[in-house]
XYZ file of C-alpha atoms in Angstrom:
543
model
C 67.635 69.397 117.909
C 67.245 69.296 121.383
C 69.470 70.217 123.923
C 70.576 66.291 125.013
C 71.044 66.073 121.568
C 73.395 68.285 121.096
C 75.822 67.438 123.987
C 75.498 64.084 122.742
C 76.703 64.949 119.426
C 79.855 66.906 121.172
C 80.733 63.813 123.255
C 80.873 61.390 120.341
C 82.730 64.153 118.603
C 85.535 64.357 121.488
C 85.459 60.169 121.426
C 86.405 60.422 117.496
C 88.917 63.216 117.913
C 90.639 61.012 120.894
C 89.789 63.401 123.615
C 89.100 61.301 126.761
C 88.863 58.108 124.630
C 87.179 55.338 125.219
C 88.272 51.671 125.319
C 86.693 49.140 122.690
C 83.518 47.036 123.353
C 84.801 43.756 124.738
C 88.175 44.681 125.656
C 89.951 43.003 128.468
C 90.006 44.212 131.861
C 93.387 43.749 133.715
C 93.724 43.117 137.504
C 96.849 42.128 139.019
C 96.286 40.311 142.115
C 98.326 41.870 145.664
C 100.518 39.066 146.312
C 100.568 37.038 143.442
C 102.339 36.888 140.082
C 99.246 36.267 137.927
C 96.332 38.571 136.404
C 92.925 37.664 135.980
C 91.515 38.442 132.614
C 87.772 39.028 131.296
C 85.698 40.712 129.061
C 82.820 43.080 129.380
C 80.088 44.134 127.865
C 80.360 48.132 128.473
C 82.966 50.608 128.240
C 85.416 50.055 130.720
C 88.413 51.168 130.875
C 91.610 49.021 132.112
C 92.442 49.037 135.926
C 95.526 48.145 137.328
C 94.983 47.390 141.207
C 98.955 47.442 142.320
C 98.625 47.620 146.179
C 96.340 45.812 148.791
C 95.178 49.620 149.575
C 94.009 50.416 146.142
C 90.238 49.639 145.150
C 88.470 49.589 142.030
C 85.811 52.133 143.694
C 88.492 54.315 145.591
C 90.059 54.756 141.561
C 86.184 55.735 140.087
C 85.291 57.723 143.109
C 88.400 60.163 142.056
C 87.308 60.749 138.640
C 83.998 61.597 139.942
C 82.374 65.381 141.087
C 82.648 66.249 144.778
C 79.271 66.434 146.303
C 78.692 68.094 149.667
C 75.835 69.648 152.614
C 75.775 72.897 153.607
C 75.791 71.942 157.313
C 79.483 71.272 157.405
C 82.822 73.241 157.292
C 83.617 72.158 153.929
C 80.187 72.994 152.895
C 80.179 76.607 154.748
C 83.511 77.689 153.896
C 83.360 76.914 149.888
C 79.635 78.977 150.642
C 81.939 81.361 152.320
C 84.290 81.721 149.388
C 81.816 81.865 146.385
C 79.195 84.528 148.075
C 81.981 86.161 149.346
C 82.665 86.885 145.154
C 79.245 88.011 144.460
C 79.618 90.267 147.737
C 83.013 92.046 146.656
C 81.411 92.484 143.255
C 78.465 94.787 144.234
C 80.788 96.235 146.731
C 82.922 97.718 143.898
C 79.829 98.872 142.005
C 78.823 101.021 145.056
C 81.463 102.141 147.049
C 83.045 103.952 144.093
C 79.431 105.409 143.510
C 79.765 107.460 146.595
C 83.192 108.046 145.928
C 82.833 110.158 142.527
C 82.079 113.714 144.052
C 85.943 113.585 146.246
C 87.191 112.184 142.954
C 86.339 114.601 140.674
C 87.606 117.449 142.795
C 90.922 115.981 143.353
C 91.417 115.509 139.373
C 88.757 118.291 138.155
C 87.006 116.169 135.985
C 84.190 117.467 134.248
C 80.563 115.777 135.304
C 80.281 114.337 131.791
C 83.624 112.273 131.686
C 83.265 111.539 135.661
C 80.462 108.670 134.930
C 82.965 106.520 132.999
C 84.521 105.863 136.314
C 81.535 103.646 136.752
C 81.154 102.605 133.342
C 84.698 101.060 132.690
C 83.655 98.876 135.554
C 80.004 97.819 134.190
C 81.740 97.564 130.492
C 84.093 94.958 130.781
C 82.075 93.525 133.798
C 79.458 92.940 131.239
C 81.274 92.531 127.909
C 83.301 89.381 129.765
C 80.681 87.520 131.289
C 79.963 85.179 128.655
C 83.405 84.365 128.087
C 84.576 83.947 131.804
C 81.468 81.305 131.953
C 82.951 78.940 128.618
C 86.246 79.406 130.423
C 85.065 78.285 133.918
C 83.160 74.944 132.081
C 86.436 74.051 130.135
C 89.457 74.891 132.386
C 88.023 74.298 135.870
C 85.885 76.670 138.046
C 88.058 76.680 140.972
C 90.989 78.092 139.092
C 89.015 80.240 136.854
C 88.080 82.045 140.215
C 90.907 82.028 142.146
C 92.781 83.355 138.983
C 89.625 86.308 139.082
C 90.175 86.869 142.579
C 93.625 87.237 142.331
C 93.430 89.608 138.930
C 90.674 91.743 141.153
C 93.246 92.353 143.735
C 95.763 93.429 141.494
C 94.068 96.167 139.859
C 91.705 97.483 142.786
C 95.140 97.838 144.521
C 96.341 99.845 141.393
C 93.544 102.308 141.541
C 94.138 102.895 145.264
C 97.617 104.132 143.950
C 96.157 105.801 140.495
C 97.666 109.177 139.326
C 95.481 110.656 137.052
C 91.731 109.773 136.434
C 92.484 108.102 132.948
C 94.566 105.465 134.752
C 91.355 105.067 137.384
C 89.418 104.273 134.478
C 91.707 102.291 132.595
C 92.364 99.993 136.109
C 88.514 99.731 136.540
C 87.727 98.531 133.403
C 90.405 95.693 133.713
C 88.938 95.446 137.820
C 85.775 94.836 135.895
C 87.005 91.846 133.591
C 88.343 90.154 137.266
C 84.989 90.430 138.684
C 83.220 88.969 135.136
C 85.258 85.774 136.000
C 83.809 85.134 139.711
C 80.631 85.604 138.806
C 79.962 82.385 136.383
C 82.258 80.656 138.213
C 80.935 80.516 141.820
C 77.762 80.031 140.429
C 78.956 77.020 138.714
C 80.675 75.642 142.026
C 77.434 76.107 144.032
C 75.346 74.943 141.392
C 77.699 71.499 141.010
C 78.759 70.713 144.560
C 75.712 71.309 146.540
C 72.524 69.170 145.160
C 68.415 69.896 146.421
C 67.674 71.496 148.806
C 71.202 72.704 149.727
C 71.819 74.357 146.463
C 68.369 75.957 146.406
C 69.593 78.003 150.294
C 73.114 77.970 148.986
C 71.866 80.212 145.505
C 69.725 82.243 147.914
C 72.548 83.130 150.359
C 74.759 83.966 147.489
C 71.931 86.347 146.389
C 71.413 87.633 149.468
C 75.166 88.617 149.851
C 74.547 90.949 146.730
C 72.338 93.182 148.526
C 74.390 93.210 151.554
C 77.217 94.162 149.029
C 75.547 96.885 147.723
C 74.519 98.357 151.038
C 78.458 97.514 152.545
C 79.574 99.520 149.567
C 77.596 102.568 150.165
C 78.537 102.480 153.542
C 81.986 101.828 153.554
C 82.500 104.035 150.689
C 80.424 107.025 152.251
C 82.346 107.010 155.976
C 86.325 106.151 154.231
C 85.404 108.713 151.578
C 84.468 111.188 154.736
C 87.231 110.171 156.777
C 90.550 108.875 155.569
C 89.767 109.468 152.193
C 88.378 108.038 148.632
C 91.896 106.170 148.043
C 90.901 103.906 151.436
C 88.388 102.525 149.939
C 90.611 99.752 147.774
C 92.870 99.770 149.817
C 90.602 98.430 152.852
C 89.008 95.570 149.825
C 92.289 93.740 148.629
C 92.737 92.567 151.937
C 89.558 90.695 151.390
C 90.096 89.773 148.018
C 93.250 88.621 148.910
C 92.002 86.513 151.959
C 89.392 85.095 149.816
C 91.595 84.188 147.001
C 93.773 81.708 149.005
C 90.967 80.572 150.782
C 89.807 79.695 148.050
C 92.467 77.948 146.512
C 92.286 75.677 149.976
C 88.886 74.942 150.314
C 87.277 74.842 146.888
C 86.326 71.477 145.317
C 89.072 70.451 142.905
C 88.007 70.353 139.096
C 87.312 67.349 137.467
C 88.045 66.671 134.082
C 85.328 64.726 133.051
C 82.835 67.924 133.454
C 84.621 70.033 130.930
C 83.909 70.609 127.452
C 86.992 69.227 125.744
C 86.417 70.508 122.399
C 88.804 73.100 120.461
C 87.557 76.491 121.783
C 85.581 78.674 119.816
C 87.878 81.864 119.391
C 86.407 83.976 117.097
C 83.182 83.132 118.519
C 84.655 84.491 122.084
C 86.008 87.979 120.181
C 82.429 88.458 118.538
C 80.986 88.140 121.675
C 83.219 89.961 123.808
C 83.793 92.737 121.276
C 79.624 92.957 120.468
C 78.965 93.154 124.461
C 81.590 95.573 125.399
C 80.523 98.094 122.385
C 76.779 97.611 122.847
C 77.699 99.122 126.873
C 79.443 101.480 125.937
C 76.652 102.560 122.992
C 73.891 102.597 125.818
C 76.514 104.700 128.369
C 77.886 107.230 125.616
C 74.692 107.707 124.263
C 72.781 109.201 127.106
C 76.086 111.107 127.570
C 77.149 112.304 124.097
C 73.648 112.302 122.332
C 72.248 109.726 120.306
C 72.173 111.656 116.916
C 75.859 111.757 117.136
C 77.852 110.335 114.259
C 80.564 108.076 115.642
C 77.468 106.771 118.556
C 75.388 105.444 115.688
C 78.262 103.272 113.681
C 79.235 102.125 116.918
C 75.662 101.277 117.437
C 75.214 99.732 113.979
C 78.863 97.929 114.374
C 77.787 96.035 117.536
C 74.258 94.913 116.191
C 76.881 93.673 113.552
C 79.067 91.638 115.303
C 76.094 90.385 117.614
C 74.747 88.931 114.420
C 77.599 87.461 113.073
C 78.299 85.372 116.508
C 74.705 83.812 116.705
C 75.083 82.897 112.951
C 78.463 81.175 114.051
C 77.200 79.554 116.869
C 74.364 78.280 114.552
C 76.654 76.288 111.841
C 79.959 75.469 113.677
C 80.709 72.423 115.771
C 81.779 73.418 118.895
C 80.132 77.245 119.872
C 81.026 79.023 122.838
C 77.155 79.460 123.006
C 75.009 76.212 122.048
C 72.217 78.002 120.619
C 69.673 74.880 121.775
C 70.600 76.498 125.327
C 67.638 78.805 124.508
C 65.280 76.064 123.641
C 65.269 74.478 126.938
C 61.932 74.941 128.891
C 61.312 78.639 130.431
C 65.462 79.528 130.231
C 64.794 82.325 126.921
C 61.371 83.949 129.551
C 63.410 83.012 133.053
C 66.662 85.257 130.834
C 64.351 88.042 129.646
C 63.026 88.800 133.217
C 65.711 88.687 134.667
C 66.656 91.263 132.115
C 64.080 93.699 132.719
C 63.865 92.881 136.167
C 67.217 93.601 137.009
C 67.766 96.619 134.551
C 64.896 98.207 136.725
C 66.291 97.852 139.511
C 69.461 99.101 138.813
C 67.578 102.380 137.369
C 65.242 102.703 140.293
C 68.964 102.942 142.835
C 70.648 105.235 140.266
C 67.795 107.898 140.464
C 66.734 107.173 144.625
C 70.650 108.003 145.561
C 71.037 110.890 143.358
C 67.562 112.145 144.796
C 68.766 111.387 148.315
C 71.774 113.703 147.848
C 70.155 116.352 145.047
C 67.523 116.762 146.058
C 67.244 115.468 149.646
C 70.873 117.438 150.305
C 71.921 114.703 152.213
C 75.791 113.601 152.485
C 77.538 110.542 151.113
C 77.852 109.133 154.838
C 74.244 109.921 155.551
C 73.155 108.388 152.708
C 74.622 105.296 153.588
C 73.512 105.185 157.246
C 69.540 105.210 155.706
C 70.154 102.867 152.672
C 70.887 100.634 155.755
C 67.203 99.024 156.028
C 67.331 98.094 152.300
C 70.244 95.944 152.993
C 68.436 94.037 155.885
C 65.203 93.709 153.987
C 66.939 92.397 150.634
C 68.927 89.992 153.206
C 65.704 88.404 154.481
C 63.757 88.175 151.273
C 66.700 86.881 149.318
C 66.881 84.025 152.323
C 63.108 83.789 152.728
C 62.610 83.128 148.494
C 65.261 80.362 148.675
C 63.075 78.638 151.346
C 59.963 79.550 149.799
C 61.077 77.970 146.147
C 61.738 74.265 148.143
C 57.893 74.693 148.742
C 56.335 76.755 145.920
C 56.166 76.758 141.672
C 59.230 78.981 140.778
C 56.758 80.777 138.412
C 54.552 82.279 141.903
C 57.624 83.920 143.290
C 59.119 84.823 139.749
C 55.577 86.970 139.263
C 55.234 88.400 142.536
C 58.880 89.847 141.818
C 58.227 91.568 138.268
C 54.958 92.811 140.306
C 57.020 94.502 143.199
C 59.264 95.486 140.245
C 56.330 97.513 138.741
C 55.288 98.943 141.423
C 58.565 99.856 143.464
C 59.556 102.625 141.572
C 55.878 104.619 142.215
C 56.146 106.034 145.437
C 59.190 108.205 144.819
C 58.142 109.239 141.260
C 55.031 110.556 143.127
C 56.575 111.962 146.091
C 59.666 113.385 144.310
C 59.916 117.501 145.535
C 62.292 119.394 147.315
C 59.508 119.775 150.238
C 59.619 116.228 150.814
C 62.366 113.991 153.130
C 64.196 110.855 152.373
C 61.686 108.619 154.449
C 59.099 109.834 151.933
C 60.833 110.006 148.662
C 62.783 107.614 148.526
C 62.734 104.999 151.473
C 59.409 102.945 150.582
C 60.631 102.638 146.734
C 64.292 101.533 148.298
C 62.634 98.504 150.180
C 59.722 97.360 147.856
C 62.584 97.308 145.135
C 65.404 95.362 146.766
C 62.023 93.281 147.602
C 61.799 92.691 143.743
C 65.214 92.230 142.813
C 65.890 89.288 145.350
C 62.551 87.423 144.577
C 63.901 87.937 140.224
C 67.713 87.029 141.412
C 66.704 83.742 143.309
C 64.136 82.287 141.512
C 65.868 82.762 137.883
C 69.666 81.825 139.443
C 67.840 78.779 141.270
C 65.493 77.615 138.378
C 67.908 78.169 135.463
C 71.057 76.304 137.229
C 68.785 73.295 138.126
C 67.803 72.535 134.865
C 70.749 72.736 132.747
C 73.376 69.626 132.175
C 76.641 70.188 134.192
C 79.022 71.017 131.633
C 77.334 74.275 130.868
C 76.391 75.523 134.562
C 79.153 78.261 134.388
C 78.028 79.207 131.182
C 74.314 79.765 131.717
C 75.352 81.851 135.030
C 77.665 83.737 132.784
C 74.527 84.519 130.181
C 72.234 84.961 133.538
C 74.454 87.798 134.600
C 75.015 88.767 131.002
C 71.242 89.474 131.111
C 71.164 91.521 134.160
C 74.490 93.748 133.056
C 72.809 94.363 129.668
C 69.234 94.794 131.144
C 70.954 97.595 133.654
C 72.729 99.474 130.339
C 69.113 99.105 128.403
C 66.727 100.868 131.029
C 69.653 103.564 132.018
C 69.823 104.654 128.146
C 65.664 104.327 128.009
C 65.436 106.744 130.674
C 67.896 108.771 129.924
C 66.982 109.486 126.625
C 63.027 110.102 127.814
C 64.023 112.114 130.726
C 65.927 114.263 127.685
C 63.189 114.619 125.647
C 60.951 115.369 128.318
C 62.469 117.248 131.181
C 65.567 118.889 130.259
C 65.274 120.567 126.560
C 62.030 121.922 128.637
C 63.784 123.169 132.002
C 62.044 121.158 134.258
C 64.059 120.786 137.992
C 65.863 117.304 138.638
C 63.100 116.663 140.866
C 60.972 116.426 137.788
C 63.751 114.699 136.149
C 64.339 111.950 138.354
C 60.545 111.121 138.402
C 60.300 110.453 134.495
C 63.561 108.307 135.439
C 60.988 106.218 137.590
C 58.067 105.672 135.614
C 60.673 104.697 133.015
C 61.341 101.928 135.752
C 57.950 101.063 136.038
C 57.368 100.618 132.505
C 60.119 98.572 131.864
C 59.019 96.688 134.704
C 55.582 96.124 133.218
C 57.358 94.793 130.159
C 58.794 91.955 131.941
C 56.366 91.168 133.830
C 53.964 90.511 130.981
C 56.704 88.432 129.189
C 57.087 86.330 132.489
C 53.239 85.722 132.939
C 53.276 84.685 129.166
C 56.838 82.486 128.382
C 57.534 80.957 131.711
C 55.495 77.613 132.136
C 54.992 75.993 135.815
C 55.861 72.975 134.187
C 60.004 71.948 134.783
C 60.177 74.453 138.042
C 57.872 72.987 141.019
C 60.141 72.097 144.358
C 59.981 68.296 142.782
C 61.749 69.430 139.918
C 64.281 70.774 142.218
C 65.966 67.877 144.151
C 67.921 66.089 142.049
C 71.018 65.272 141.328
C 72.859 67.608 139.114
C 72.763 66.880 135.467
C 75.663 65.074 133.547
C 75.850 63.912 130.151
């Protein structure tokens, strides 16, 4: 069954069950005339419901025109400042993922936490961040974007405020995990708000600038983190962000376009599908975190390993056989979306690999500080701004598939120069400053083409979704080439007593090799056809 198909199915399903019902064929249309006692009565031939025009200021259109999506261009205030809001999300988000990166070394010596336990600090985040996705994108589709990420923004500032005031490093970790479950509920959301309100060419710049505010997240995080870590202190650092989450939250509220009923999916959630999923997600993170950590042969690592595979199962045979899934399963049989969702997988998961072992070598190996550090990650930033703004452009003239290769390419090849050049007797602007730019290259060519090409060819009522499952690839894909590596560089490197020089390089060929995995998958399951510029233009979907 195809995917039209399906949504049909749901919206004759809703009709039945009285959701948003649906006058008879041939039912009478009532109009009371302004100024005069009588009503004019006929019948139609389609659907209509009844209209009561009570006042010479009311109109037929003005009443269908408010049950209808907001549309809106770029070039205006409206258009900027709901831009403003919605990249602003994806900004905070990699801000929080970095910025308590080059926090870790004055938090462990203020709660002497042992190097093994310190890396959950980062893990609670990427754990619930990842675990939630899915289920933040059903929620944005049925209750409303808008409030589904004002409500995120407003949970985010709770709890980073919290850990600004944390007294022990359990309650840090506790606070980011449920920072990371606010965060998992902007992400799906503002993708489904630029995806909906902005149409051609507009959304295609409008998904690139909200990529490109990633990678100046990730490089604002670094920085802001390394010079309020060095200065006033680790604690600064959340306190200085929920003042923007905070702004951003009731800008939001002000500016955003309001939700319309008529895009939601109306039909009983799927619960226990949304605990199997969540539950599956979070445990298969935490497998791929713990088991570089703890070891791979240990007992409780493997039934949590075999537990999640479990529950993963069990919610794709639920989706499969019950009405209304929190997952359509025909999602995945829509041209290029299962190849567009695997590269972005390996794509991204390199990436995220490539930065984890280029800082550490920076600062182990380079001996650089957390504030210099951030002063030469500085270039990446600019270069992922430009090629994150330049793909957008490019995809309103080019086949999605071009750019989509020349990214898993870059991907393969990015992590290279550092894995060769990693040695104590080598500097930063050797060993590690070409692989920093060719890969934030990569990830903004993957990022833009998949967010773009994916969101323009899925029907409305699932746009949150699919950005949900989009992320939910990327989270994952990070977790999968982290645990790869880690258990190589294991094997390999340290039960031998090789240096971390050595160590990190095996890291990066593990990059590469991923990389090379995902770009053969791309060359092979994504078709030009369904993602030329033409393709591109229209109107967004609705069923």
């Amino acid at each position: 069954m195809g995917i039209t198909g399906w949504f049909n199915r749901q919206r004759i399903r809703q009709v039945a069950a009285g959701a948003d019902a649906i006058p008879k064929v041939l039912e009478p249309i009532v109009i009371s005339l302004p100024g005069s006692g009588s009503t004019t009565e006929r019948s139609s031939p389609l659907d209509t419901p009844k209209i009561e025009l009570s006042s010479p200021f009311d109109s037929e259109e003005t009443l269908t025109l408010e049950k209808r999506p907001e549309f809106g261009r770029l070039a205006s205030w409206r258009g900027g400042l709901i831009l403003l809001v919605t990249s602003g999300s994806q900004f905070l988000d990699n801000v929080f993922m970095t910025s308590a990166n080059v926090a870790l070394s004055s938090i462990q010596e203020e709660f002497d936490v042992s190097s093994s336990n310190l890396q959950w600090m980062i893990s609670a985040y990427t754990l619930a961040f990842g675990g939630f996705l899915l289920l933040a994108g059903a929620l944005s589709d049925r209750h409303g974007r808008k409030n589904i990420l004002c409500f995120g923004l407003f949970w985010l500032s709770v709890w980073t405020l919290a850990i600004g005031f944390g007294q022990s490093f359990i309650q840090l970790t506790i606070f980011r995990g449920l920072q990371g479950v606010g965060a998992a509920m902007t992400v799906p959301s503002a993708i489904g708000i630029i995806s909906s309100y902005f149409t051609g060419t507009d959304r295609t710049r409008a998904l690139s600038i909200y990529a490109a505010s990633g990678t100046l997240g990730f490089c604002a995080g670094l920085i802001v983190g390394g010079f309020l870590t060095s200065s006033l202190g680790w604690r600064y650092i959340f306190y200085f962000i929920v003042i923007i989450t905070g702004l951003l939250g009731i800008l939001g509220a002000i500016v955003l376009p309001r939700d319309v009923h008529a895009e939601r999916t109306t039909a009983r959630m799927d619960y226990f599908g949304a605990i199997l999923s969540t539950a599956g997600l979070i445990l298969l993170q935490f497998v791929l975190s713990g088991g570089g950590v703890y070891g791979w042969s240990q007992p409780f690592i493997i039934v949590l390993l075999v537990l999640c595979v479990a529950l993963l199962v069990g919610f794709i045979l639920l989706e499969k056989y019950i009405s209304n899934p929190i997952m359509p399963l025909p999602l995945w049989k829509i041209r290029n979306f299962a190849g567009l969702w695997i590269a972005g997988f390996t794509g991204y998961g390199s990436y995220q690999n490539v930065i984890y072992y280029i800082v550490l070598m920076a600062q182990q190996v380079d001996g650089l500080s957390a504030g210099d550090t951030a002063l030469r990650f500085l270039p990446m930033g600019a270069i992922g701004f430009v090629v994150s703004l330049g793909t957008g452009k490019a995809l309103e003239y080019m086949n999605g598939k071009y750019l989509l290769l020349a990214g898993m390419v870059l991907t393969v090849v990015a992590p290279i120069p550092s894995a060769i050049t990693s040695s104590p007797e080598t500097t930063f602007w050797v060993n590690v400053l070409p692989t920093s730019l060719i890969s934030i290259s990569a990830v903004s060519l993957i990022f833009v083409t998949t967010s773009t090409v994916i969101l323009t060819t899925v029907p409305v009522q699932v746009k949150s979704l699919c950005g949900g499952m989009l992320n939910t690839a990327f989270q994952i894909g990070s977790g999968v080439a982290l645990a790869i590596s880690a258990a190589v560089t294991e094997a390999v490197d340290i039960e031998k007593g090789h240096g971390i020089a050595q160590q990190y390089a095996t890291g990066l060929w593990c990059s590469a090799a991923i990389g090379g995995v995902g770009l053969i998958i791309a060359l092979l399951a994504v078709r030009r056809k369904g993602i030329n510029p033409s393709d591109r233009t229209g109107e967004p979907v609705a069923l």
